[in-house]
CSV table of C-alpha atoms in Angstrom, one decimal:
chain,number,residue,atom,x,y,z
A,318,GLY,CA,-54.0,371.8,155.7
A,319,ASP,CA,-54.3,369.6,158.7
A,320,SER,CA,-54.9,370.8,162.2
A,321,VAL,CA,-56.0,369.7,165.6
A,322,THR,CA,-58.3,371.4,168.1
A,323,GLN,CA,-58.4,369.9,171.6
A,324,THR,CA,-59.6,370.7,175.1
A,325,GLU,CA,-56.9,373.0,176.3
A,326,GLY,CA,-55.8,374.7,179.5
A,327,LEU,CA,-56.5,373.4,182.9
A,328,VAL,CA,-58.9,370.5,183.6
A,329,THR,CA,-59.5,369.7,187.3
A,330,LEU,CA,-61.3,366.6,188.4
A,331,THR,CA,-62.0,364.7,191.6
A,332,GLU,CA,-60.6,361.2,191.8
A,333,GLY,CA,-63.2,358.6,190.7
A,334,LEU,CA,-65.0,360.9,188.3
A,335,PRO,CA,-65.0,360.3,184.5
A,336,VAL,CA,-62.4,361.9,182.2
A,337,MET,CA,-63.3,363.4,178.9
A,338,LEU,CA,-60.8,365.4,176.8
A,339,ASN,CA,-62.1,366.5,173.4
A,340,CYS,CA,-60.1,366.4,170.2
A,341,THR,CA,-61.4,367.4,166.7
A,342,TYR,CA,-59.4,367.6,163.6
A,343,GLN,CA,-59.3,368.9,160.0
A,344,SER,CA,-57.6,366.6,157.5
A,345,THR,CA,-57.3,366.5,153.8
A,346,TYR,CA,-56.3,362.9,153.6
A,347,SER,CA,-56.7,359.7,155.6
A,348,PRO,CA,-55.9,360.8,159.2
A,349,PHE,CA,-54.3,358.9,162.0
A,350,LEU,CA,-54.9,360.3,165.5
A,351,PHE,CA,-52.8,359.9,168.6
A,352,TRP,CA,-53.0,360.9,172.3
A,353,TYR,CA,-49.7,361.6,174.0
A,354,VAL,CA,-49.3,362.0,177.7
A,355,GLN,CA,-46.6,364.0,179.4
A,356,HIS,CA,-46.0,363.7,183.2
A,357,LEU,CA,-44.2,366.5,185.1
A,358,ASN,CA,-40.6,366.8,184.0
A,359,GLU,CA,-40.8,363.9,181.6
A,360,ALA,CA,-40.9,363.5,177.9
A,361,PRO,CA,-44.2,362.9,176.1
A,362,LYS,CA,-45.2,359.2,175.6
A,363,LEU,CA,-47.7,357.6,173.3
A,364,LEU,CA,-51.0,356.8,175.2
A,365,LEU,CA,-53.3,355.7,172.3
A,366,LYS,CA,-53.4,355.7,168.6
A,367,SER,CA,-56.3,355.2,166.2
A,368,PHE,CA,-56.7,352.0,164.1
A,369,THR,CA,-57.7,351.8,160.5
A,370,ASP,CA,-60.4,349.2,161.2
A,371,ASN,CA,-62.5,351.1,163.6
A,372,LYS,CA,-61.2,349.2,166.6
A,373,ARG,CA,-61.2,351.2,169.8
A,374,PRO,CA,-57.7,351.5,171.3
A,375,GLU,CA,-57.4,351.2,175.0
A,376,HIS,CA,-54.5,351.7,177.4
A,377,GLN,CA,-54.3,352.2,181.2
A,378,GLY,CA,-58.1,352.5,181.3
A,379,PHE,CA,-58.1,355.3,178.7
A,380,HIS,CA,-59.9,354.8,175.4
A,381,ALA,CA,-60.7,356.8,172.3
A,382,THR,CA,-62.8,356.2,169.2
A,383,LEU,CA,-62.0,357.8,165.8
A,384,HIS,CA,-65.3,359.1,164.4
A,385,LYS,CA,-64.6,360.3,160.8
A,386,SER,CA,-68.2,361.6,160.5
A,387,SER,CA,-67.6,364.1,163.3
A,388,SER,CA,-63.8,364.4,162.8
A,389,SER,CA,-63.2,363.5,166.5
A,390,PHE,CA,-61.0,361.4,168.6
A,391,HIS,CA,-62.1,362.2,172.2
A,392,LEU,CA,-60.1,360.7,175.1
A,393,GLN,CA,-62.1,359.0,177.9
A,394,LYS,CA,-61.7,357.2,181.1
A,395,SER,CA,-64.5,356.0,183.4
A,396,SER,CA,-62.7,356.8,186.6
A,397,ALA,CA,-59.9,359.3,187.1
A,398,GLN,CA,-56.9,358.4,189.3
A,399,LEU,CA,-54.4,360.7,191.0
A,400,SER,CA,-51.7,359.3,188.8
A,401,ASP,CA,-53.6,360.5,185.7
A,402,SER,CA,-52.5,364.1,186.5
A,403,ALA,CA,-50.4,365.1,183.4
A,404,LEU,CA,-50.4,367.0,180.2
A,405,TYR,CA,-52.4,365.4,177.4
A,406,TYR,CA,-51.9,366.2,173.7
A,407,CYS,CA,-53.9,365.1,170.7
A,408,ALA,CA,-51.9,364.7,167.5
A,409,LEU,CA,-52.7,364.1,163.9
A,410,SER,CA,-50.7,362.4,161.2
A,411,GLU,CA,-51.9,362.1,157.6
A,412,GLN,CA,-51.3,359.1,155.4
A,413,GLY,CA,-48.3,359.7,153.2
A,414,THR,CA,-47.0,362.5,155.3
A,415,GLY,CA,-44.7,360.5,157.6
A,416,SER,CA,-42.7,363.5,158.6
A,417,LYS,CA,-45.5,365.7,159.9
A,418,LEU,CA,-47.3,365.2,163.2
A,419,SER,CA,-49.4,368.1,164.3
A,420,PHE,CA,-50.1,368.5,168.0
A,421,GLY,CA,-52.9,370.3,169.7
A,422,LYS,CA,-52.2,372.9,172.4
A,423,GLY,CA,-52.5,370.4,175.2
A,424,ALA,CA,-54.6,370.0,178.3
A,425,LYS,CA,-53.3,369.9,181.8
A,426,LEU,CA,-55.3,367.4,183.8
A,427,THR,CA,-55.2,367.6,187.6
A,428,VAL,CA,-56.9,364.9,189.6
A,429,SER,CA,-57.4,365.7,193.3
A,430,PRO,CA,-58.5,363.4,196.2
B,715,ALA,CA,-34.6,347.5,171.9
B,716,GLN,CA,-34.4,351.1,170.7
B,717,THR,CA,-32.9,353.7,172.9
B,718,ILE,CA,-32.7,357.5,172.4
B,719,HIS,CA,-30.3,359.6,174.2
B,720,GLN,CA,-30.2,363.4,174.4
B,721,TRP,CA,-27.4,365.6,175.7
B,722,PRO,CA,-27.0,367.7,177.7
B,723,VAL,CA,-29.8,367.2,180.1
B,724,ALA,CA,-29.9,370.9,180.9
B,725,GLU,CA,-28.1,374.1,179.8
B,726,ILE,CA,-27.9,377.6,181.1
B,727,LYS,CA,-26.5,379.9,178.4
B,728,ALA,CA,-26.0,383.6,177.8
B,729,VAL,CA,-27.8,385.6,175.1
B,730,GLY,CA,-25.6,385.6,172.0
B,731,SER,CA,-23.7,382.5,172.9
B,732,PRO,CA,-23.6,379.4,170.6
B,733,LEU,CA,-25.5,376.2,171.3
B,734,SER,CA,-25.3,372.6,170.3
B,735,LEU,CA,-27.7,369.9,171.4
B,736,GLY,CA,-27.4,366.3,170.4
B,737,CYS,CA,-29.4,363.2,170.0
B,738,THR,CA,-28.4,359.6,169.3
B,739,ILE,CA,-30.7,356.7,168.5
B,740,LYS,CA,-29.5,353.1,169.0
B,741,GLY,CA,-31.2,349.9,167.8
B,742,LYS,CA,-33.0,351.3,164.8
B,743,SER,CA,-31.5,351.9,161.4
B,744,SER,CA,-32.7,354.8,159.2
B,745,PRO,CA,-35.3,356.2,161.5
B,746,ASN,CA,-37.1,359.5,160.9
B,747,LEU,CA,-35.7,362.0,163.3
B,748,TYR,CA,-37.3,365.1,164.7
B,749,TRP,CA,-36.6,368.1,166.9
B,750,TYR,CA,-39.4,369.6,168.9
B,751,TRP,CA,-39.5,372.6,171.1
B,752,GLN,CA,-41.8,373.3,174.0
B,753,ALA,CA,-41.9,376.7,175.6
B,754,THR,CA,-42.7,376.7,179.3
B,755,GLY,CA,-46.4,376.0,179.5
B,756,GLY,CA,-46.6,375.7,175.7
B,757,THR,CA,-47.4,373.1,173.2
B,758,LEU,CA,-45.0,370.9,171.1
B,759,GLN,CA,-43.7,372.7,168.1
B,760,GLN,CA,-41.9,370.7,165.4
B,761,LEU,CA,-38.7,372.4,164.4
B,762,PHE,CA,-37.0,370.0,162.0
B,763,TYR,CA,-37.2,366.5,160.6
B,764,SER,CA,-34.9,364.2,158.8
B,765,ILE,CA,-35.6,361.0,156.9
B,766,THR,CA,-32.0,360.2,155.9
B,767,VAL,CA,-28.4,361.1,156.6
B,768,GLY,CA,-27.5,364.6,155.3
B,769,GLN,CA,-31.1,365.6,154.7
B,770,VAL,CA,-32.9,367.9,157.1
B,771,GLU,CA,-36.1,369.8,156.5
B,772,SER,CA,-37.0,372.9,158.4
B,773,VAL,CA,-40.6,373.3,159.7
B,774,VAL,CA,-40.1,376.4,161.8
B,775,GLN,CA,-36.9,378.4,161.7
B,776,LEU,CA,-36.6,380.1,165.0
B,777,ASN,CA,-32.9,381.1,164.1
B,778,LEU,CA,-31.9,377.4,164.7
B,779,SER,CA,-30.3,374.9,162.4
B,780,ALA,CA,-30.1,371.1,162.4
B,781,SER,CA,-27.9,368.5,160.9
B,782,ARG,CA,-27.8,364.7,160.6
B,783,PRO,CA,-24.1,363.8,160.2
B,784,LYS,CA,-24.8,360.1,160.9
B,785,ASP,CA,-27.7,357.7,160.5
B,786,ASP,CA,-28.1,357.6,164.3
B,787,GLN,CA,-27.3,361.2,165.2
B,788,PHE,CA,-29.3,364.5,165.0
B,789,ILE,CA,-27.8,367.8,166.1
B,790,LEU,CA,-29.6,371.1,166.8
B,791,SER,CA,-27.5,374.3,166.9
B,792,THR,CA,-27.3,378.0,166.6
B,793,GLU,CA,-24.4,380.5,166.6
B,794,LYS,CA,-26.3,383.1,168.6
B,795,LEU,CA,-28.9,382.3,171.2
B,796,LEU,CA,-31.9,384.5,171.9
B,797,LEU,CA,-34.0,384.8,175.0
B,798,SER,CA,-36.8,383.3,173.1
B,799,HIS,CA,-34.9,380.1,172.6
B,800,SER,CA,-35.5,379.1,176.2
B,801,GLY,CA,-37.6,376.0,176.7
B,802,PHE,CA,-37.6,372.3,176.5
B,803,TYR,CA,-36.0,370.6,173.4
B,804,LEU,CA,-37.1,367.1,172.5
B,805,CYS,CA,-35.6,364.8,170.0
B,806,ALA,CA,-37.8,362.0,168.7
B,807,TRP,CA,-37.7,359.1,166.2
B,808,SER,CA,-40.3,357.2,164.3
B,809,LEU,CA,-40.5,354.4,161.7
B,810,GLU,CA,-39.9,355.2,158.1
B,811,THR,CA,-43.4,354.8,157.0
B,812,GLY,CA,-46.1,357.4,157.6
B,813,GLY,CA,-49.7,357.4,158.8
B,814,SER,CA,-50.3,355.1,161.6
B,815,GLN,CA,-46.7,354.1,161.9
B,816,ASN,CA,-45.8,357.7,162.6
B,817,THR,CA,-45.7,357.1,166.4
B,818,LEU,CA,-43.1,359.3,167.9
B,819,TYR,CA,-40.7,358.1,170.6
B,820,PHE,CA,-39.2,361.0,172.5
B,821,GLY,CA,-35.9,361.4,174.3
B,822,ALA,CA,-35.8,362.7,177.8
B,823,GLY,CA,-35.2,366.3,176.5
B,824,THR,CA,-32.9,369.1,177.2
B,825,ARG,CA,-34.0,372.0,179.3
B,826,LEU,CA,-32.5,375.3,178.1
B,827,SER,CA,-32.4,378.6,179.9
B,828,VAL,CA,-31.1,381.6,178.1
B,829,LEU,CA,-30.2,384.5,180.3
């Protein structure tokens, strides 16, 4: 079956330092990977999703590259901002399984001045 | 534009009491609909999904049930609440097709406290 393993728990960074949240997956079929972000007391929102043509998705300074060879979709940003403090979830959807989206356990990123 | 509305925003209920949470999607016909649950400090756990009116599939039971009485409405309910039902309940929708189109759009959620 499909599953997602991501950086989990608390991640604390100083503003201006790079962000790297890891995400690896196990998938039987063609996978699509997503990063969702959830700010305090808000619902999760889509941050990034993978493309089928190896393009690198980018949004709000974040980017992630799907590497099928290593089954990874790590989230990166060159310089953390205070407003990046939030919960980050990696999620997996497999082609043909439109009803199933598997989430990782989530990482709480805290960016301090 | 599509909008998703959940109600109520928050509930405080007694153990053993019934519960009904609702979700309405406007601006999109025949969406996939989902219920997710998030325990305090926990991850997102998919509970139910529905691809059409009257059809609901259970992913994790948790002594809850779901129904889709209309194309744009999804209801989560139970006749007897447990302490373990406390948490954040999120309704979401996605396009009909799977794979890369399976982007979820979440409602604002209902925060439930069972005492």
